[in-house]
XYZ file of C-alpha atoms in Angstrom:
598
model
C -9.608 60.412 96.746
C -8.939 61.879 93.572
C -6.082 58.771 93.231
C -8.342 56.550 94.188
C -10.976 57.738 90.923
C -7.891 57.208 88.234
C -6.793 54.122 89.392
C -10.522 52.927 89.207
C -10.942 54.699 85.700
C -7.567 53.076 84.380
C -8.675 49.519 85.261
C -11.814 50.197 84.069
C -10.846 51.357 80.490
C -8.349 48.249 81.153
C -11.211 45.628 81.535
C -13.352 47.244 78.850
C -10.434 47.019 76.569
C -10.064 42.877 77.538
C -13.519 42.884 76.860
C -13.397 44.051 73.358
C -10.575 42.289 72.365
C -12.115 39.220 74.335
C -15.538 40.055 71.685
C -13.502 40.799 68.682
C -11.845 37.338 68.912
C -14.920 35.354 69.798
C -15.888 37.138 66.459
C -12.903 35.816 64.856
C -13.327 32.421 65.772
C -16.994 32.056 65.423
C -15.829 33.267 61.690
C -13.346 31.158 61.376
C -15.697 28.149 62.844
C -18.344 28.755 60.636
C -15.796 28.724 57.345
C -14.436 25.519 58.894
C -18.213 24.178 59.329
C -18.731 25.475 55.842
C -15.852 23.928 53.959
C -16.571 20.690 55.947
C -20.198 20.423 55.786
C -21.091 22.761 53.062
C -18.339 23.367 50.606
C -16.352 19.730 51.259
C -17.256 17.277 48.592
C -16.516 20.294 45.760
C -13.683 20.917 47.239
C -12.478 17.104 47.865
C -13.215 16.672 44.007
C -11.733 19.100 42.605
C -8.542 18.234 44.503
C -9.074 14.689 42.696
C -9.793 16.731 39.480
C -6.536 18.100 39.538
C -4.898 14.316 40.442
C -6.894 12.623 37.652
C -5.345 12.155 34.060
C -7.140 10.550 31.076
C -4.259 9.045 29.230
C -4.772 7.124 25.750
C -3.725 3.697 25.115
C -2.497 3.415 21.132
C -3.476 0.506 19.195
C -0.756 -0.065 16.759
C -1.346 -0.302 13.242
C -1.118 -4.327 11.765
C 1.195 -5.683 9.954
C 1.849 -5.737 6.082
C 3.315 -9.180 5.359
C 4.458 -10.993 1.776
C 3.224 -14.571 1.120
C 6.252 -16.267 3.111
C 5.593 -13.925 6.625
C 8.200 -11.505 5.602
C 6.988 -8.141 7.268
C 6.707 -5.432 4.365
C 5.529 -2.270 6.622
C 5.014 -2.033 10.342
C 4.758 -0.006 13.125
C 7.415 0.291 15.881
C 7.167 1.660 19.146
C 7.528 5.567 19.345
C 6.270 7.965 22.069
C 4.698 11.600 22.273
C 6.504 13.583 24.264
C 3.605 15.642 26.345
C 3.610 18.126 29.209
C 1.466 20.291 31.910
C 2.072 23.770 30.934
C 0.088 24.748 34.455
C 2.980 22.383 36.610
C 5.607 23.937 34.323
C 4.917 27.190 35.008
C 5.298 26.455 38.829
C 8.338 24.513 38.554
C 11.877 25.652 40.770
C 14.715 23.672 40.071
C 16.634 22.077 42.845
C 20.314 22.744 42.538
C 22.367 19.401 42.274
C 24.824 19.062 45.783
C 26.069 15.686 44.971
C 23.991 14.158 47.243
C 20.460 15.063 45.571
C 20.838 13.756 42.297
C 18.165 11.822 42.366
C 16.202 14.908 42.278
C 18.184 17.439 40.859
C 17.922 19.741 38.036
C 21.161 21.009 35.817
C 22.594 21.202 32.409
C 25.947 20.369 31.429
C 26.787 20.168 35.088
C 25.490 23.933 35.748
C 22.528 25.196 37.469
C 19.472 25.963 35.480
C 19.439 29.447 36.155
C 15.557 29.883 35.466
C 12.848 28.788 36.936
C 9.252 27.883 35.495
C 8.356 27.039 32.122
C 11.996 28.567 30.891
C 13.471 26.636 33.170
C 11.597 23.115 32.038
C 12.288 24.050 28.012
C 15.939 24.692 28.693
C 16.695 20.832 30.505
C 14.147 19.610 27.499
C 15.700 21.347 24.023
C 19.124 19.406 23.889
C 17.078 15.918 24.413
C 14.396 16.607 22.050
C 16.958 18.578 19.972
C 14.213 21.535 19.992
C 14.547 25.020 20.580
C 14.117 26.470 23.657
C 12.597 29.509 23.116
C 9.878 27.285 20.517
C 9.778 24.790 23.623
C 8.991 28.037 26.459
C 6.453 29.044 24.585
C 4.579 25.380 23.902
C 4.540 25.314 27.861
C 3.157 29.064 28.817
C -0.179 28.855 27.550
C -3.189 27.483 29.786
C -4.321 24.171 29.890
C -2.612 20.531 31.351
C -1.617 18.887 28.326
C 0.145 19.859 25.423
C 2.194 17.821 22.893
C 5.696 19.026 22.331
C 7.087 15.977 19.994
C 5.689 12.840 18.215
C 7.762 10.087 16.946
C 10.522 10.115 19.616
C 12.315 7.364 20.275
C 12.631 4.809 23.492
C 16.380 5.906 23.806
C 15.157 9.665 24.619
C 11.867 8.821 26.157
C 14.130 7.781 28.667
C 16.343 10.243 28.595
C 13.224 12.737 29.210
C 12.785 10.419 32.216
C 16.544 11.067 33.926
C 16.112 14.996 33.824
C 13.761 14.635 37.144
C 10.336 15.963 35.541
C 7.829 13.572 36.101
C 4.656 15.264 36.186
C 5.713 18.006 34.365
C 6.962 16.220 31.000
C 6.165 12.288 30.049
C 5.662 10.146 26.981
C 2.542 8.567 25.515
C 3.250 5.266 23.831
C 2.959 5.428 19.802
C 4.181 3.996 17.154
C 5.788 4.923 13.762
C 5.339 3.141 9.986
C 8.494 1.409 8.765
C 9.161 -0.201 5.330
C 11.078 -2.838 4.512
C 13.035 -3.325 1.497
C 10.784 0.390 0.658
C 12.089 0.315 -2.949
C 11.169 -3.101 -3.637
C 7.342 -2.658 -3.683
C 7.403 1.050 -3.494
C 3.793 2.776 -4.412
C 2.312 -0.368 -4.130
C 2.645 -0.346 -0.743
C 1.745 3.085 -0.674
C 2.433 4.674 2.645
C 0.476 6.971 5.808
C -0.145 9.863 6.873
C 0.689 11.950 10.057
C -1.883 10.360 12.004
C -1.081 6.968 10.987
C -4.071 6.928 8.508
C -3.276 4.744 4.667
C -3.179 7.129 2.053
C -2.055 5.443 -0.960
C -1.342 1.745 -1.525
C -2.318 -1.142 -0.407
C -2.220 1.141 2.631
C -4.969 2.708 1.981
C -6.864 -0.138 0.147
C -6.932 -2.187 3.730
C -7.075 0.870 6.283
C -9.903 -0.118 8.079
C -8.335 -3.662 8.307
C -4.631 -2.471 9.422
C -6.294 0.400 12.112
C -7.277 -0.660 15.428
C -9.201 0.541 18.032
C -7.637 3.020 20.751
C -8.305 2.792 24.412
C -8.415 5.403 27.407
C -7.219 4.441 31.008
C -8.411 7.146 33.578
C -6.663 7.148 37.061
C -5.096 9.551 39.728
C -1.249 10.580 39.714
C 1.237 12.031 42.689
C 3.406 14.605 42.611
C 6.021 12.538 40.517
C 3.549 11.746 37.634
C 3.462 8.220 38.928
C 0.097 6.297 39.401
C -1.779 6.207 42.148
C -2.466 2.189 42.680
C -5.959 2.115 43.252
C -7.076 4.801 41.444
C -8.205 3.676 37.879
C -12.057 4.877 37.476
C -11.724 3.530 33.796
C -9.491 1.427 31.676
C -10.350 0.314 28.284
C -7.869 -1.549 25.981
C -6.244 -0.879 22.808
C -6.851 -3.349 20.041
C -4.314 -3.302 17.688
C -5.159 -4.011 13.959
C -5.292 -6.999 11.874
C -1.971 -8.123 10.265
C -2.443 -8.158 6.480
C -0.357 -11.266 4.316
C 0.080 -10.258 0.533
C 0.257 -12.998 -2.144
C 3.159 -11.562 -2.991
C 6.526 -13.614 -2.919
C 9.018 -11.032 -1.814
C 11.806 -13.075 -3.856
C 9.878 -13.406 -6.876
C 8.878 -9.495 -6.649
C 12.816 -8.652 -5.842
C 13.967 -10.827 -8.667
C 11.225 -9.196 -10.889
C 12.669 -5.883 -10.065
C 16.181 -6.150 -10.665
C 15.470 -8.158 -14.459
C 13.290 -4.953 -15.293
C 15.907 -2.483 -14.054
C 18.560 -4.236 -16.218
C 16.241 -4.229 -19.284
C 15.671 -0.549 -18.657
C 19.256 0.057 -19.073
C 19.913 -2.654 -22.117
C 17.021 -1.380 -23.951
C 16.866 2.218 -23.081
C 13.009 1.668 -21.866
C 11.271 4.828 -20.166
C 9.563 2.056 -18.049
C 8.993 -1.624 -17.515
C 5.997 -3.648 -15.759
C 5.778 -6.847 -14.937
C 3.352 -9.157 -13.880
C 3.590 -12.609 -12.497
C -0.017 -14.463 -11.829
C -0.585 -18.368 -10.546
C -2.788 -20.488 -12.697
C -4.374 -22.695 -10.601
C -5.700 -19.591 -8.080
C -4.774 -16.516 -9.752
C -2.762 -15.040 -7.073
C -0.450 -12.309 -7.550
C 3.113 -13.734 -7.177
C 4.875 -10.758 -8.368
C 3.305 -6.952 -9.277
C 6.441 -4.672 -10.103
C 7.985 -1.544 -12.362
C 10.800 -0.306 -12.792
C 10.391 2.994 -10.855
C 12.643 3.957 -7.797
C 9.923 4.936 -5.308
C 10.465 4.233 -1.398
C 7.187 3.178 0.114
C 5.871 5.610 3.108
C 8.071 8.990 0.673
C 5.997 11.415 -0.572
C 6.156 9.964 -3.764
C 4.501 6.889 -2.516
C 2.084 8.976 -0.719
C 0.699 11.189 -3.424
C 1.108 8.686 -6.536
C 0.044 5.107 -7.619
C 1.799 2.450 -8.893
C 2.485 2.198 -12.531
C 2.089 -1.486 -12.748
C -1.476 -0.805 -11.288
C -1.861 3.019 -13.029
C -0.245 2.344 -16.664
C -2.492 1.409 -19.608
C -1.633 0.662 -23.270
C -2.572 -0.602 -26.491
C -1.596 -4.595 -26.087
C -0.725 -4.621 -29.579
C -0.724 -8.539 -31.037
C -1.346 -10.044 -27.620
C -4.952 -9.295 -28.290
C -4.599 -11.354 -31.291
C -5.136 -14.242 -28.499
C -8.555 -12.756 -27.326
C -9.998 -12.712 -31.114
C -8.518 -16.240 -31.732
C -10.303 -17.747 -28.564
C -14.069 -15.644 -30.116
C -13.412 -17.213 -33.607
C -13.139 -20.616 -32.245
C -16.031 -19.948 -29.485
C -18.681 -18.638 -31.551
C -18.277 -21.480 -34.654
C -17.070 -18.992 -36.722
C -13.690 -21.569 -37.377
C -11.687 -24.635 -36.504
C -8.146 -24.027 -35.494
C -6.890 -25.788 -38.359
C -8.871 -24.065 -41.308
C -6.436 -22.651 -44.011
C -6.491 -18.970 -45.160
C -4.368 -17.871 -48.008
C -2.532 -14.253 -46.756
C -1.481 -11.484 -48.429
C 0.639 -8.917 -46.546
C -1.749 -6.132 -47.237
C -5.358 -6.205 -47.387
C -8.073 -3.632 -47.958
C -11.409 -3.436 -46.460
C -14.496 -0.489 -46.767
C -11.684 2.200 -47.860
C -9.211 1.186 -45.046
C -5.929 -0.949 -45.967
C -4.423 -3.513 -43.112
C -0.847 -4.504 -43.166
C 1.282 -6.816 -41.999
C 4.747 -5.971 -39.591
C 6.912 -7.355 -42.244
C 6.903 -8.033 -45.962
C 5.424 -11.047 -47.650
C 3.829 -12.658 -50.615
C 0.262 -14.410 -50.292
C 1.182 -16.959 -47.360
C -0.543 -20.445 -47.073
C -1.301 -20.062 -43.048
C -3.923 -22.306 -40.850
C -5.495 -20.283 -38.120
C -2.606 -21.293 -35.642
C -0.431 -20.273 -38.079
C -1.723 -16.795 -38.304
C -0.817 -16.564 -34.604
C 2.172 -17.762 -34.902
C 3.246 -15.249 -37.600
C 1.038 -12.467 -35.812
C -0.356 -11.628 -39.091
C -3.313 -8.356 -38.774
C -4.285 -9.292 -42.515
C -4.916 -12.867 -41.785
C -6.828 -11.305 -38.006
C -9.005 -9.506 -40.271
C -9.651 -12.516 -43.037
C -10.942 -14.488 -40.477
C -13.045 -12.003 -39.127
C -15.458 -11.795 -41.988
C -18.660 -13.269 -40.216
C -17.305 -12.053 -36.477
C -19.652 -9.278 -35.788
C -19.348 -6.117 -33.735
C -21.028 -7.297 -31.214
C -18.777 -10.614 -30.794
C -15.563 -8.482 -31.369
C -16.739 -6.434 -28.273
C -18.197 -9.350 -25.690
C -15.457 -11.178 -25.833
C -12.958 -8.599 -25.235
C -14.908 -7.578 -22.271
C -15.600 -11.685 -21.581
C -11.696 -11.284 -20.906
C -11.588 -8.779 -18.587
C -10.727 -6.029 -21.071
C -12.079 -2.397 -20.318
C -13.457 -4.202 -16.620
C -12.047 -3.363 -13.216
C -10.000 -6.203 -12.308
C -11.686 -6.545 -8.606
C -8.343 -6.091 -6.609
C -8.969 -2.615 -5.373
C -5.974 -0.735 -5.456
C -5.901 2.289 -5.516
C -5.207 3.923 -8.735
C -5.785 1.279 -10.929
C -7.583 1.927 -14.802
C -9.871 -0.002 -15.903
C -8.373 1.100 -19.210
C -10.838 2.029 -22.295
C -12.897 -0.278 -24.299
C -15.504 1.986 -26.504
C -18.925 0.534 -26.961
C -19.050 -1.777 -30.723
C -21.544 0.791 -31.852
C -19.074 3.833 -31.039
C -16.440 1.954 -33.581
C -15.617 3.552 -36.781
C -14.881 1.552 -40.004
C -11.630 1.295 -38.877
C -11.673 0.457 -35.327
C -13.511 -2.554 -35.545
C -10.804 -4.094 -37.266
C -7.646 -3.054 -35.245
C -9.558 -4.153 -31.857
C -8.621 -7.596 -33.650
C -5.083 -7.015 -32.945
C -4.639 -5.443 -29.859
C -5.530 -1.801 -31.048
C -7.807 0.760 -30.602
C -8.218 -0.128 -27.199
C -6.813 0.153 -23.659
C -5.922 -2.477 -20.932
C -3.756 -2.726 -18.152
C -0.644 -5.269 -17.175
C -3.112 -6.994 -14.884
C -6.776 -7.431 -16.773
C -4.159 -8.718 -19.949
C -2.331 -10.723 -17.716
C -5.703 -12.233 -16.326
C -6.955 -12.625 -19.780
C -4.029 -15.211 -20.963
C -4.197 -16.647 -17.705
C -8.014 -17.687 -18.667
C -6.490 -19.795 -21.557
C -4.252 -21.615 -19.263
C -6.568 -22.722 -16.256
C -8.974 -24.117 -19.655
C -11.111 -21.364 -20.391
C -11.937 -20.604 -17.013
C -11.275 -16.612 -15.856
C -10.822 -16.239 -12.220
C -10.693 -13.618 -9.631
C -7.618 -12.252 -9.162
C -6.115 -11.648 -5.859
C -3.049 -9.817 -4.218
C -4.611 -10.129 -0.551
C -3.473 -13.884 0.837
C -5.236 -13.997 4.385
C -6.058 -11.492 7.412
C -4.550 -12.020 10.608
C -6.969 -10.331 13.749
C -5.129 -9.008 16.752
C -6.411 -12.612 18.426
C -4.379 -14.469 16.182
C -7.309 -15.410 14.151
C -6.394 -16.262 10.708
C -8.936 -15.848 7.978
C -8.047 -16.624 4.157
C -9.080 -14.492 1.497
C -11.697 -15.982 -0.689
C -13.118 -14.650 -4.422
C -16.046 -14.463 -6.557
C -16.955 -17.594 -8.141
C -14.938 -18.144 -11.758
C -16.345 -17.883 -14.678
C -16.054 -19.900 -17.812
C -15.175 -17.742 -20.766
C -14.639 -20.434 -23.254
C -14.614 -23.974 -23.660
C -11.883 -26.237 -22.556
C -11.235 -27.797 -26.098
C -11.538 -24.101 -27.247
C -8.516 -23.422 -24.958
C -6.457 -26.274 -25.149
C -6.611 -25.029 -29.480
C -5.548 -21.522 -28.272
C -3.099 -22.608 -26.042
C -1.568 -25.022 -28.557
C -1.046 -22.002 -31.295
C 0.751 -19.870 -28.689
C 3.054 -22.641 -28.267
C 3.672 -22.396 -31.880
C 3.990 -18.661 -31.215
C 6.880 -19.275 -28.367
C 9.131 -21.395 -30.560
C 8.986 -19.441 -33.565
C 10.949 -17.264 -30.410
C 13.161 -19.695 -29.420
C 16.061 -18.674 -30.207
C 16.381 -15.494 -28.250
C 13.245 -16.527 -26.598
C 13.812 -19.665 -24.203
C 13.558 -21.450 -20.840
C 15.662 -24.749 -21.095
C 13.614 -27.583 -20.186
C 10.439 -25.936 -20.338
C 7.657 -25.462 -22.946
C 6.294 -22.031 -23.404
C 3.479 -20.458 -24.963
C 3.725 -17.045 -25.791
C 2.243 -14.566 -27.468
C 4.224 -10.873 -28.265
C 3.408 -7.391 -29.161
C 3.846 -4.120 -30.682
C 1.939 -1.149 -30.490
C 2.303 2.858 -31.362
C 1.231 4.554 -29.321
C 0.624 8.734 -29.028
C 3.855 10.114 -27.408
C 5.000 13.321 -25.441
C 4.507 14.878 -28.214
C 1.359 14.323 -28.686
C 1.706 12.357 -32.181
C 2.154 8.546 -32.425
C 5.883 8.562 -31.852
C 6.012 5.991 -29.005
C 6.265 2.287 -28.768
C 4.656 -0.220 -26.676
C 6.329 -3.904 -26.619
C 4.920 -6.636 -24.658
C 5.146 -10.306 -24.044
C 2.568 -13.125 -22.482
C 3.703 -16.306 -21.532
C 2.047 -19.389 -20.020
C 4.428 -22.159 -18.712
C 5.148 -24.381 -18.556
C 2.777 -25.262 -21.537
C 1.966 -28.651 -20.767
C 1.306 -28.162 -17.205
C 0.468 -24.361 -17.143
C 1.507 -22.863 -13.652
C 2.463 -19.642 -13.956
C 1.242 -16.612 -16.183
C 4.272 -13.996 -16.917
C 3.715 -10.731 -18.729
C 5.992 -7.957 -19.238
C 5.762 -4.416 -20.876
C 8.102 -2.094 -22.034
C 7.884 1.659 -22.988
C 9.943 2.660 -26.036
C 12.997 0.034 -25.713
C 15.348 0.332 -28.439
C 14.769 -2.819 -30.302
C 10.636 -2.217 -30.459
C 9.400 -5.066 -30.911
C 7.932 -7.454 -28.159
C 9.308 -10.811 -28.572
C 12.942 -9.105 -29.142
C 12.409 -6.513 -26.146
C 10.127 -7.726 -23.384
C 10.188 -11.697 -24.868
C 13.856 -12.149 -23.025
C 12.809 -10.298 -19.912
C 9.700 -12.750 -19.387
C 11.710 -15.704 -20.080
C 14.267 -14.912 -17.254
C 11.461 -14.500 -15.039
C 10.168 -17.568 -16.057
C 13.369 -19.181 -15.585
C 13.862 -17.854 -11.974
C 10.102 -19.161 -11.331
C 11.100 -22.717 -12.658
C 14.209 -22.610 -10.220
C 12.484 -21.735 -7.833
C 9.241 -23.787 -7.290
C 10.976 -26.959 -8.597
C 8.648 -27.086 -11.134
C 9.463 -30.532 -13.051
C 10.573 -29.969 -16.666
C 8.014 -30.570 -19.638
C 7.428 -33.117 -21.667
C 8.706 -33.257 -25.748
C 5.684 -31.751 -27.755
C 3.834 -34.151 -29.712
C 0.496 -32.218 -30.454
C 1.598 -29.341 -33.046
C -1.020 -28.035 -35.035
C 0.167 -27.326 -38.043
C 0.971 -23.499 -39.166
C 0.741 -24.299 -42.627
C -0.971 -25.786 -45.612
């Protein structure tokens, strides 16, 4: 009996423990059910997107920078393809490398035929530092911090994007396309072309004068990737394209500029010049052909970053050149005919000031044309008698003296013309010959050039056409000209600067061609702060019977001083090389002298 009660109490204590454990998992599951139900029903689109969250990359689409091209296509500056190398620090802190068993490689991790011997982000910045030729430790530490994307090199090349792509870490470690600014020929134009920044932004230069032009327009492409980094086709939620920016064509002829270049580099050494300019303008449209000194600056350095370009930068007293712009106001204004006679002495007083001449001489019989020609300041300031202030200073500004010369680069003076009424009794003589005043290569370039298209000064230009990332040309167009002095008035100027050019003929000469020219000399205040330095410059319009091409050239302290001998012999082998060149025909004999003397 007594058996009989255990055995009944152990099977009872036996079914009441199925029954609990029967109970506790019927609890379990109707847990586990409901979480199921939850994450299904409840919880399932969160968690379904932020498993697509973690799939989806935003990945931008460059535009590349346009072009910078010279007036025959050649490309000056442009942007090659280059790619930022990126990562996912979160996927390289979870990465194992697979050891290589000859049969894996596609897959495989190793360097120099060895394991890895780390794993996670150590591991990634150990098979990355040869191939970006980065350290490791630098690299380990770009890839611990939080976050999915972080740039670990710009400005890597094709070769070891795909390099990066061999070492088996797609999704880890890929490359964004960019691009990277070259130069061509970078000495040749130098500052002028100016250069960019970091972010591909112009800085200086013609770089930074058409920015907005050369940038384009990035775009964004959304979609999921797999495990390998690789796209998921299907998956784009939003693409939109790049537009690259417009191509930019100079006026600038590339051979001309080169040419320009190496003449002032040779007159540097011959003359011992601290600098030469030079500036070579077209008549009939006043495009830029050539825009040069003789500084050693590679476009896109530093130095082309943070500076300007002295062609565009330097001013200077003109010295006699300005003789030209007083010549044209006399004739203008009435005040004399071309051919009227002066008798000149070589010295001159006037209110308490005395005037001189460059060279010794007794009283001179001289027309007008012939006080060009022998760049006489007495005979300047004879002929000046009824020329007011006020004329003196409009048409020195009706040239384009002291006035922005409307190309835009950066840098440039607009050099220093004082108001007639700021003048003392001195002043308002010496702005006669080219002193007491500042201009640069290209407003006195610009002003001869308004002699030889007739009176008429035009709008320069350095920027040919604009190219659109369609293909869609669009020439450059300027401001309407603007008639500075009669034609007659002109053709009179012109013919006493022809004078001017042979009385330089002999060291001073393009065979076949007639020149006219006009030369100067100015001192100018030194690095010393006292008038110690020289300026020598030289104009010249030829062919002078069919004017086509404006040439001006400046020189700072050549031994020799004066312009005609210094800079005179530099412009004419420009001019010669532009006469080779564009097959200009030769001139015809000269027939039409005024005369120089009475």
């Amino acid at each position: 009996m007594i058996t009989r009660i255990l055995n009944f109490a152990r099977a009872k204590n036996f079914a009441f423990r199925c029954i609990a454990i029967g109970v506790v998992l019927a609890l379990v599951a109707a847990v586990c059910l409901a979480q199921l139900a939850a994450t299904q029903l409840i919880n399932g689109q969160q968690t379904a997107l932020a498993a697509t969250q973690s799939r989806t990359l935003s990945v931008p689409l460059s535009a590349k920078r346009g072009r910078v091209l010279d007036a025959n296509g050649t490309v000056l500056a442009q942007s090659v393809d280059r790619y930022t190398i990126v990562a996912n620090p979160e996927a390289a802190q979870d990465f194992v490398p697979i050891t290589c068993t000859g049969e894996n490689d596609d897959e495989c991790h190793e360097i120099d035929g060895e394991p890895v011997g780390v794993k996670g982000a150590a591991a990634v910045a150990r098979l990355l530092a040869s191939v970006l030729d980065m350290n490791a430790m630098e690299l380990g530490a770009s890839l611990s911090v939080d976050g999915q994307y972080v740039v670990l090199k710009k400005d890597v090349t094709p070769q070891v994007k795909r390099s990066i792509e061999d070492l088996n870490l797609g999704g880890i470690v890929w490359g964004e396309l960019s691009d990277e600014r070259v130069y061509a020929d970078d000495n040749l134009y130098g500052a002028l072309l100016g250069g960019v920044d970091a972010e591909g932004v112009g800085v200086s230069g013609i770089e930074l004068m058409e920015n907005e032009l050369l940038t384009g327009t990035d775009g964004k492409k959304v979609y999921q990737q797999g495990n390998g980094g690789e796209e998921i086709p299907g998956t784009v939620t939003e693409s939109t394209e790049a537009v690259d920016g417009s191509d930019v064509t100079l006026t600038i002829d590339s051979d001309v500029q080169w040419y320009v270049k190496k003449v002032l580099r040779e007159a540097q050494e011959k003359y011992g010049s601290d600098w030469g300019i030079a500036v070579v303008q077209r008549v009939s449209d006043a495009q830029i052909v050539a825009l040069a000194d003789s500084d050693e600056i590679s476009a896109g350095s530093d130095d082309a970053k943070l500076g300007t370009s002295r062609a565009v930068s330097e001013v200077f007293e003109p010295g006699s050149i300005g003789k030209v712009i007083s010549l044209a106001g006399y004739l203008q204004t009435g005040q004399h005919k071309i051919s009227d006679q002066f008798e000149v002495p070589d010295s001159y007083t006037l209110d308490g000031q005395t005037y001189k001449d460059s060279f010794t001489h007794g009283t001179e019989h001289w027309t007008l044309a012939g006080i060009l020609e022998q760049s006489s300041n007495v005979g300047m300031i004879l002929a000046a008698e009824n020329y007011t202030d006020e004329q003196r200073y409009e048409y020195l500004t009706k040239f384009g003296i002291g006035q922005d010369s409307g190309l835009g680069l950066p840098g440039e003076s607009s050099g220093l013309l004082a108001s007639a009424s700021s003048w003392d009794t001195r002043t308002r003589n010496t702005v006669l010959f080219g002193q007491g005043y500042a201009t640069n290569a290209l407003q006195l370039t610009n002003a001869i050039a308004t002699i030889a298209n007739k009176g008429v000064k035009q709008q320069q230009s350095i920027i040919k056409s604009v190219t659109d990332a369609d293909g869609k040309t669009t020439e450059t167009t300027t401001s309407d000209a603007t008639r500075v002095v009669d034609e007659q008035v002109a053709a009179d100027v012109l013919n006493a600067m022809e004078s001017v050019s042979e009385h330089y003929s002999s060291f001073v000469k393009v065979d076949g061609y007639r020149m006219a020219a006009k030369s100067g000399t100015a001192e100018v205040v030194g690095s010393d702060g006292t008038i110690s330095s020289v300026i020598s410059d030289y104009s010249v319009i030829i062919p002078a019977d069919n004017p086509q091409y404006v040439v001006t050239v400046v020189l700072k302290d050549p031994q020799g001083s004066y312009g005609g001998l210094t800079a005179g012999p530099v412009a004419a082998d420009i001019c010669a090389f532009l006469m080779q060149k564009y097959e200009v025909p030769v001139s015809s004999a000269r027939e039409d002298a005024i005369p120089v003397n009475w």
